[in-house]
Amino acid sequence: MVDAVSGTKRQRRLAEDEYEFPANILRMALLSHWDVSGERNLALDSFDLDDANCFSGARSPLFANLAAMARFEGSTDYCPSTSELDTFELQLYLSFPPSQDSQRINLDPCAAAAETHAARAFYYASLVHFQRTIRKTPPDAVRSLVNIGLQELEAIQTATGGAAGVMVLWPALVLGAEASTHDLKARVRIWFQAKEVFGIRNVHVIHDLIKDLWARRAHDSSLAWQHLIVEERYDVFRL
């Protein structure tokens, strides 16, 4: 028999749900490259995004960095100075995520390893995103970062024996889009093919977008994944 839930416990659970819903909406908005208003940016200070319901290893510093990059990229009345960008870049590089086994002792070793590699995939993808979107560096300049980021995605496969399912797609999208060599592209294809067997439509769509971007860049090197994802056939959550 299921124990009755007391009124106090029920109220606490409702309060937690009310907290978690806007926090998750904020996460989704940042990962989906939505226009985040000033009020939503301020919400980063009021939500503890380091809670147990993290997005596949992505935690508060990652979302704060994405919010800052969204402001740099999307503002029409504010242009960050070189000094501001240099300071932010240093902060970004210093935000290397800790091992999850030191953060969440309730995880089994396999899950802890998977979350650690996922968090690092987010980290390297955020560095690539900054260099390509904010600094406007060419794809070849981020080749080493893409390589290391892909290693983290591949390490999840190794740690879980391929049974990890589909994580949040934002790192795979960013890293895959900036794969600029035959070897890197082959590894991106292998990763997506391994995930497509789980039958999640978004995985197929993002994979198709990346392959389309590679093909189009042969004629227009200035194209970015942000240009393609607004097209109706590619308009999916990066989740």
PDB file of C-alpha atoms in Angstrom, residues 6-186:
ATOM      1  CA  SER A   6       0.864  14.661   4.165  1.00  0.00           C
ATOM      2  CA  GLY A   7      -0.345  18.148   3.393  1.00  0.00           C
ATOM      3  CA  THR A   8       3.026  19.562   4.388  1.00  0.00           C
ATOM      4  CA  LYS A   9       4.883  17.228   2.045  1.00  0.00           C
ATOM      5  CA  ARG A  10       2.430  17.999  -0.731  1.00  0.00           C
ATOM      6  CA  GLN A  11       2.899  21.746  -0.281  1.00  0.00           C
ATOM      7  CA  ARG A  12       6.670  21.303  -0.303  1.00  0.00           C
ATOM      8  CA  ARG A  13       6.476  19.248  -3.489  1.00  0.00           C
ATOM      9  CA  LEU A  14       4.291  21.855  -5.182  1.00  0.00           C
ATOM     10  CA  ALA A  15       6.711  24.587  -4.159  1.00  0.00           C
ATOM     11  CA  GLU A  16       9.602  22.599  -5.615  1.00  0.00           C
ATOM     12  CA  ASP A  17       7.669  22.089  -8.860  1.00  0.00           C
ATOM     13  CA  GLU A  18       6.885  25.811  -9.076  1.00  0.00           C
ATOM     14  CA  TYR A  19      10.591  26.544  -8.641  1.00  0.00           C
ATOM     15  CA  GLU A  20      11.797  23.905 -11.070  1.00  0.00           C
ATOM     16  CA  PHE A  21       9.469  24.788 -13.955  1.00  0.00           C
ATOM     17  CA  PRO A  22      10.757  28.349 -14.588  1.00  0.00           C
ATOM     18  CA  ALA A  23      14.330  27.183 -13.980  1.00  0.00           C
ATOM     19  CA  ASN A  24      13.937  24.523 -16.660  1.00  0.00           C
ATOM     20  CA  ILE A  25      12.309  27.015 -19.027  1.00  0.00           C
ATOM     21  CA  LEU A  26      15.343  29.253 -18.578  1.00  0.00           C
ATOM     22  CA  ARG A  27      17.688  26.362 -19.326  1.00  0.00           C
ATOM     23  CA  MET A  28      15.701  25.433 -22.426  1.00  0.00           C
ATOM     24  CA  ALA A  29      15.676  29.034 -23.642  1.00  0.00           C
ATOM     25  CA  LEU A  30      19.444  29.354 -23.353  1.00  0.00           C
ATOM     26  CA  LEU A  31      20.143  26.012 -25.026  1.00  0.00           C
ATOM     27  CA  SER A  32      17.645  26.794 -27.789  1.00  0.00           C
ATOM     28  CA  HIS A  33      19.249  30.144 -28.605  1.00  0.00           C
ATOM     29  CA  TRP A  34      16.069  32.047 -27.804  1.00  0.00           C
ATOM     30  CA  ASP A  35      16.122  35.777 -27.190  1.00  0.00           C
ATOM     31  CA  VAL A  36      16.485  35.974 -23.408  1.00  0.00           C
ATOM     32  CA  SER A  37      15.194  39.204 -21.913  1.00  0.00           C
ATOM     33  CA  GLY A  38      16.935  41.129 -19.158  1.00  0.00           C
ATOM     34  CA  GLU A  39      14.467  39.793 -16.621  1.00  0.00           C
ATOM     35  CA  ARG A  40      15.289  36.235 -17.576  1.00  0.00           C
ATOM     36  CA  ASN A  41      18.998  36.932 -17.382  1.00  0.00           C
ATOM     37  CA  LEU A  42      18.521  38.248 -13.857  1.00  0.00           C
ATOM     38  CA  ALA A  43      16.691  35.036 -13.027  1.00  0.00           C
ATOM     39  CA  LEU A  44      20.012  33.224 -13.235  1.00  0.00           C
ATOM     40  CA  ASP A  45      20.871  34.818  -9.908  1.00  0.00           C
ATOM     41  CA  SER A  46      17.666  33.661  -8.235  1.00  0.00           C
ATOM     42  CA  PHE A  47      17.569  30.036  -9.423  1.00  0.00           C
ATOM     43  CA  ASP A  48      19.967  27.442  -8.093  1.00  0.00           C
ATOM     44  CA  LEU A  49      20.750  25.714 -11.360  1.00  0.00           C
ATOM     45  CA  ASP A  50      23.221  23.428  -9.601  1.00  0.00           C
ATOM     46  CA  ASP A  51      20.427  21.227  -8.277  1.00  0.00           C
ATOM     47  CA  ALA A  52      20.186  17.497  -8.856  1.00  0.00           C
ATOM     48  CA  ASN A  53      17.979  17.919 -11.924  1.00  0.00           C
ATOM     49  CA  CYS A  54      20.847  19.110 -14.089  1.00  0.00           C
ATOM     50  CA  PHE A  55      20.736  18.916 -17.864  1.00  0.00           C
ATOM     51  CA  SER A  56      23.082  16.002 -18.560  1.00  0.00           C
ATOM     52  CA  GLY A  57      25.914  17.523 -16.575  1.00  0.00           C
ATOM     53  CA  ALA A  58      25.254  21.160 -17.519  1.00  0.00           C
ATOM     54  CA  ARG A  59      25.233  23.352 -14.424  1.00  0.00           C
ATOM     55  CA  SER A  60      24.979  26.951 -13.337  1.00  0.00           C
ATOM     56  CA  PRO A  61      28.290  28.336 -14.717  1.00  0.00           C
ATOM     57  CA  LEU A  62      27.508  26.935 -18.162  1.00  0.00           C
ATOM     58  CA  PHE A  63      24.090  28.595 -18.292  1.00  0.00           C
ATOM     59  CA  ALA A  64      25.473  31.873 -16.951  1.00  0.00           C
ATOM     60  CA  ASN A  65      28.124  31.840 -19.680  1.00  0.00           C
ATOM     61  CA  LEU A  66      25.526  31.096 -22.362  1.00  0.00           C
ATOM     62  CA  ALA A  67      23.390  33.981 -21.106  1.00  0.00           C
ATOM     63  CA  ALA A  68      26.372  36.333 -21.315  1.00  0.00           C
ATOM     64  CA  MET A  69      27.167  35.204 -24.857  1.00  0.00           C
ATOM     65  CA  ALA A  70      23.532  35.683 -25.840  1.00  0.00           C
ATOM     66  CA  ARG A  71      23.767  39.284 -24.630  1.00  0.00           C
ATOM     67  CA  PHE A  72      27.016  39.844 -26.530  1.00  0.00           C
ATOM     68  CA  GLU A  73      25.539  38.388 -29.697  1.00  0.00           C
ATOM     69  CA  GLY A  74      21.997  39.712 -29.637  1.00  0.00           C
ATOM     70  CA  SER A  75      22.224  43.226 -28.237  1.00  0.00           C
ATOM     71  CA  THR A  76      21.637  46.067 -30.681  1.00  0.00           C
ATOM     72  CA  ASP A  77      22.522  48.879 -28.274  1.00  0.00           C
ATOM     73  CA  TYR A  78      25.520  47.384 -26.509  1.00  0.00           C
ATOM     74  CA  CYS A  79      28.878  46.388 -27.940  1.00  0.00           C
ATOM     75  CA  PRO A  80      31.278  44.778 -25.466  1.00  0.00           C
ATOM     76  CA  SER A  81      34.767  46.221 -25.409  1.00  0.00           C
ATOM     77  CA  THR A  82      37.837  44.166 -26.194  1.00  0.00           C
ATOM     78  CA  SER A  83      38.715  44.246 -22.512  1.00  0.00           C
ATOM     79  CA  GLU A  84      35.279  42.925 -21.533  1.00  0.00           C
ATOM     80  CA  LEU A  85      35.534  40.095 -24.039  1.00  0.00           C
ATOM     81  CA  ASP A  86      39.031  39.222 -22.851  1.00  0.00           C
ATOM     82  CA  THR A  87      37.849  39.118 -19.242  1.00  0.00           C
ATOM     83  CA  PHE A  88      34.847  36.992 -20.130  1.00  0.00           C
ATOM     84  CA  GLU A  89      36.978  34.639 -22.211  1.00  0.00           C
ATOM     85  CA  LEU A  90      39.285  34.085 -19.245  1.00  0.00           C
ATOM     86  CA  GLN A  91      36.264  33.396 -17.029  1.00  0.00           C
ATOM     87  CA  LEU A  92      34.908  31.009 -19.649  1.00  0.00           C
ATOM     88  CA  TYR A  93      38.132  29.023 -19.883  1.00  0.00           C
ATOM     89  CA  LEU A  94      38.417  28.864 -16.084  1.00  0.00           C
ATOM     90  CA  SER A  95      34.932  27.358 -15.708  1.00  0.00           C
ATOM     91  CA  PHE A  96      36.132  23.795 -16.311  1.00  0.00           C
ATOM     92  CA  PRO A  97      33.572  21.534 -14.604  1.00  0.00           C
ATOM     93  CA  PRO A  98      34.521  19.364 -11.624  1.00  0.00           C
ATOM     94  CA  SER A  99      34.081  15.614 -11.640  1.00  0.00           C
ATOM     95  CA  GLN A 100      30.492  14.678 -10.901  1.00  0.00           C
ATOM     96  CA  ASP A 101      31.544  11.976  -8.459  1.00  0.00           C
ATOM     97  CA  SER A 102      32.822  14.738  -6.185  1.00  0.00           C
ATOM     98  CA  GLN A 103      29.570  16.666  -6.515  1.00  0.00           C
ATOM     99  CA  ARG A 104      26.862  14.010  -6.306  1.00  0.00           C
ATOM    100  CA  ILE A 105      27.772  11.063  -4.147  1.00  0.00           C
ATOM    101  CA  ASN A 106      24.427   9.373  -4.844  1.00  0.00           C
ATOM    102  CA  LEU A 107      25.468   8.545  -8.424  1.00  0.00           C
ATOM    103  CA  ASP A 108      26.828   5.137  -9.319  1.00  0.00           C
ATOM    104  CA  PRO A 109      30.303   5.183 -10.920  1.00  0.00           C
ATOM    105  CA  CYS A 110      28.991   4.690 -14.465  1.00  0.00           C
ATOM    106  CA  ALA A 111      26.473   7.532 -14.190  1.00  0.00           C
ATOM    107  CA  ALA A 112      29.043   9.783 -12.526  1.00  0.00           C
ATOM    108  CA  ALA A 113      31.518   9.153 -15.344  1.00  0.00           C
ATOM    109  CA  ALA A 114      28.852   9.848 -17.976  1.00  0.00           C
ATOM    110  CA  GLU A 115      27.836  13.131 -16.341  1.00  0.00           C
ATOM    111  CA  THR A 116      31.459  14.190 -15.961  1.00  0.00           C
ATOM    112  CA  HIS A 117      32.119  13.671 -19.670  1.00  0.00           C
ATOM    113  CA  ALA A 118      28.816  15.343 -20.577  1.00  0.00           C
ATOM    114  CA  ALA A 119      29.684  18.390 -18.477  1.00  0.00           C
ATOM    115  CA  ARG A 120      33.048  18.607 -20.208  1.00  0.00           C
ATOM    116  CA  ALA A 121      31.416  18.260 -23.623  1.00  0.00           C
ATOM    117  CA  PHE A 122      29.246  21.257 -22.716  1.00  0.00           C
ATOM    118  CA  TYR A 123      32.366  23.110 -21.585  1.00  0.00           C
ATOM    119  CA  TYR A 124      34.308  22.575 -24.806  1.00  0.00           C
ATOM    120  CA  ALA A 125      31.217  23.313 -26.898  1.00  0.00           C
ATOM    121  CA  SER A 126      30.807  26.616 -25.043  1.00  0.00           C
ATOM    122  CA  LEU A 127      34.418  27.518 -25.875  1.00  0.00           C
ATOM    123  CA  VAL A 128      33.798  26.695 -29.532  1.00  0.00           C
ATOM    124  CA  HIS A 129      30.554  28.678 -29.483  1.00  0.00           C
ATOM    125  CA  PHE A 130      32.345  31.713 -28.063  1.00  0.00           C
ATOM    126  CA  GLN A 131      35.192  31.578 -30.549  1.00  0.00           C
ATOM    127  CA  ARG A 132      32.954  31.083 -33.580  1.00  0.00           C
ATOM    128  CA  THR A 133      29.970  33.247 -32.629  1.00  0.00           C
ATOM    129  CA  ILE A 134      31.507  36.073 -30.609  1.00  0.00           C
ATOM    130  CA  ARG A 135      35.147  36.162 -31.722  1.00  0.00           C
ATOM    131  CA  LYS A 136      34.254  35.192 -35.313  1.00  0.00           C
ATOM    132  CA  THR A 137      37.282  32.931 -35.615  1.00  0.00           C
ATOM    133  CA  PRO A 138      37.423  30.514 -38.593  1.00  0.00           C
ATOM    134  CA  PRO A 139      36.549  26.811 -38.133  1.00  0.00           C
ATOM    135  CA  ASP A 140      40.171  25.714 -38.421  1.00  0.00           C
ATOM    136  CA  ALA A 141      41.026  27.837 -35.376  1.00  0.00           C
ATOM    137  CA  VAL A 142      38.746  25.750 -33.138  1.00  0.00           C
ATOM    138  CA  ARG A 143      39.746  22.369 -34.544  1.00  0.00           C
ATOM    139  CA  SER A 144      41.553  21.262 -31.388  1.00  0.00           C
ATOM    140  CA  LEU A 145      38.614  22.282 -29.181  1.00  0.00           C
ATOM    141  CA  VAL A 146      36.204  20.366 -31.412  1.00  0.00           C
ATOM    142  CA  ASN A 147      38.474  17.344 -31.227  1.00  0.00           C
ATOM    143  CA  ILE A 148      38.592  17.373 -27.418  1.00  0.00           C
ATOM    144  CA  GLY A 149      34.853  17.998 -27.171  1.00  0.00           C
ATOM    145  CA  LEU A 150      34.137  15.024 -29.417  1.00  0.00           C
ATOM    146  CA  GLN A 151      36.426  12.908 -27.260  1.00  0.00           C
ATOM    147  CA  GLU A 152      34.171  13.705 -24.301  1.00  0.00           C
ATOM    148  CA  LEU A 153      31.043  12.677 -26.222  1.00  0.00           C
ATOM    149  CA  GLU A 154      32.768   9.478 -27.295  1.00  0.00           C
ATOM    150  CA  ALA A 155      33.871   8.830 -23.713  1.00  0.00           C
ATOM    151  CA  ILE A 156      30.210   8.754 -22.647  1.00  0.00           C
ATOM    152  CA  GLN A 157      29.645   5.951 -25.139  1.00  0.00           C
ATOM    153  CA  THR A 158      32.630   4.071 -23.743  1.00  0.00           C
ATOM    154  CA  ALA A 159      31.683   4.605 -20.102  1.00  0.00           C
ATOM    155  CA  THR A 160      28.119   3.387 -20.600  1.00  0.00           C
ATOM    156  CA  GLY A 161      28.707   0.724 -23.214  1.00  0.00           C
ATOM    157  CA  GLY A 162      26.599   2.710 -25.667  1.00  0.00           C
ATOM    158  CA  ALA A 163      23.535   2.535 -23.425  1.00  0.00           C
ATOM    159  CA  ALA A 164      23.450   6.195 -22.378  1.00  0.00           C
ATOM    160  CA  GLY A 165      20.659   7.117 -24.761  1.00  0.00           C
ATOM    161  CA  VAL A 166      20.394  10.661 -26.069  1.00  0.00           C
ATOM    162  CA  MET A 167      21.804  13.482 -24.011  1.00  0.00           C
ATOM    163  CA  VAL A 168      21.028  17.154 -24.550  1.00  0.00           C
ATOM    164  CA  LEU A 169      21.973  17.839 -28.160  1.00  0.00           C
ATOM    165  CA  TRP A 170      23.438  21.329 -27.845  1.00  0.00           C
ATOM    166  CA  PRO A 171      27.080  20.201 -27.452  1.00  0.00           C
ATOM    167  CA  ALA A 172      26.782  17.740 -30.333  1.00  0.00           C
ATOM    168  CA  LEU A 173      25.239  20.441 -32.527  1.00  0.00           C
ATOM    169  CA  VAL A 174      27.921  23.035 -31.779  1.00  0.00           C
ATOM    170  CA  LEU A 175      30.840  20.618 -32.022  1.00  0.00           C
ATOM    171  CA  GLY A 176      29.466  18.830 -35.069  1.00  0.00           C
ATOM    172  CA  ALA A 177      28.751  22.042 -36.933  1.00  0.00           C
ATOM    173  CA  GLU A 178      32.356  23.166 -36.535  1.00  0.00           C
ATOM    174  CA  ALA A 179      33.978  19.874 -37.530  1.00  0.00           C
ATOM    175  CA  SER A 180      36.209  20.989 -40.390  1.00  0.00           C
ATOM    176  CA  THR A 181      38.259  17.929 -41.312  1.00  0.00           C
ATOM    177  CA  HIS A 182      37.368  14.563 -42.806  1.00  0.00           C
ATOM    178  CA  ASP A 183      38.338  12.779 -39.591  1.00  0.00           C
ATOM    179  CA  LEU A 184      36.289  15.052 -37.334  1.00  0.00           C
ATOM    180  CA  LYS A 185      33.255  14.814 -39.616  1.00  0.00           C
ATOM    181  CA  ALA A 186      33.514  11.026 -39.690  1.00  0.00           C
TER     182      ALA A 186
END
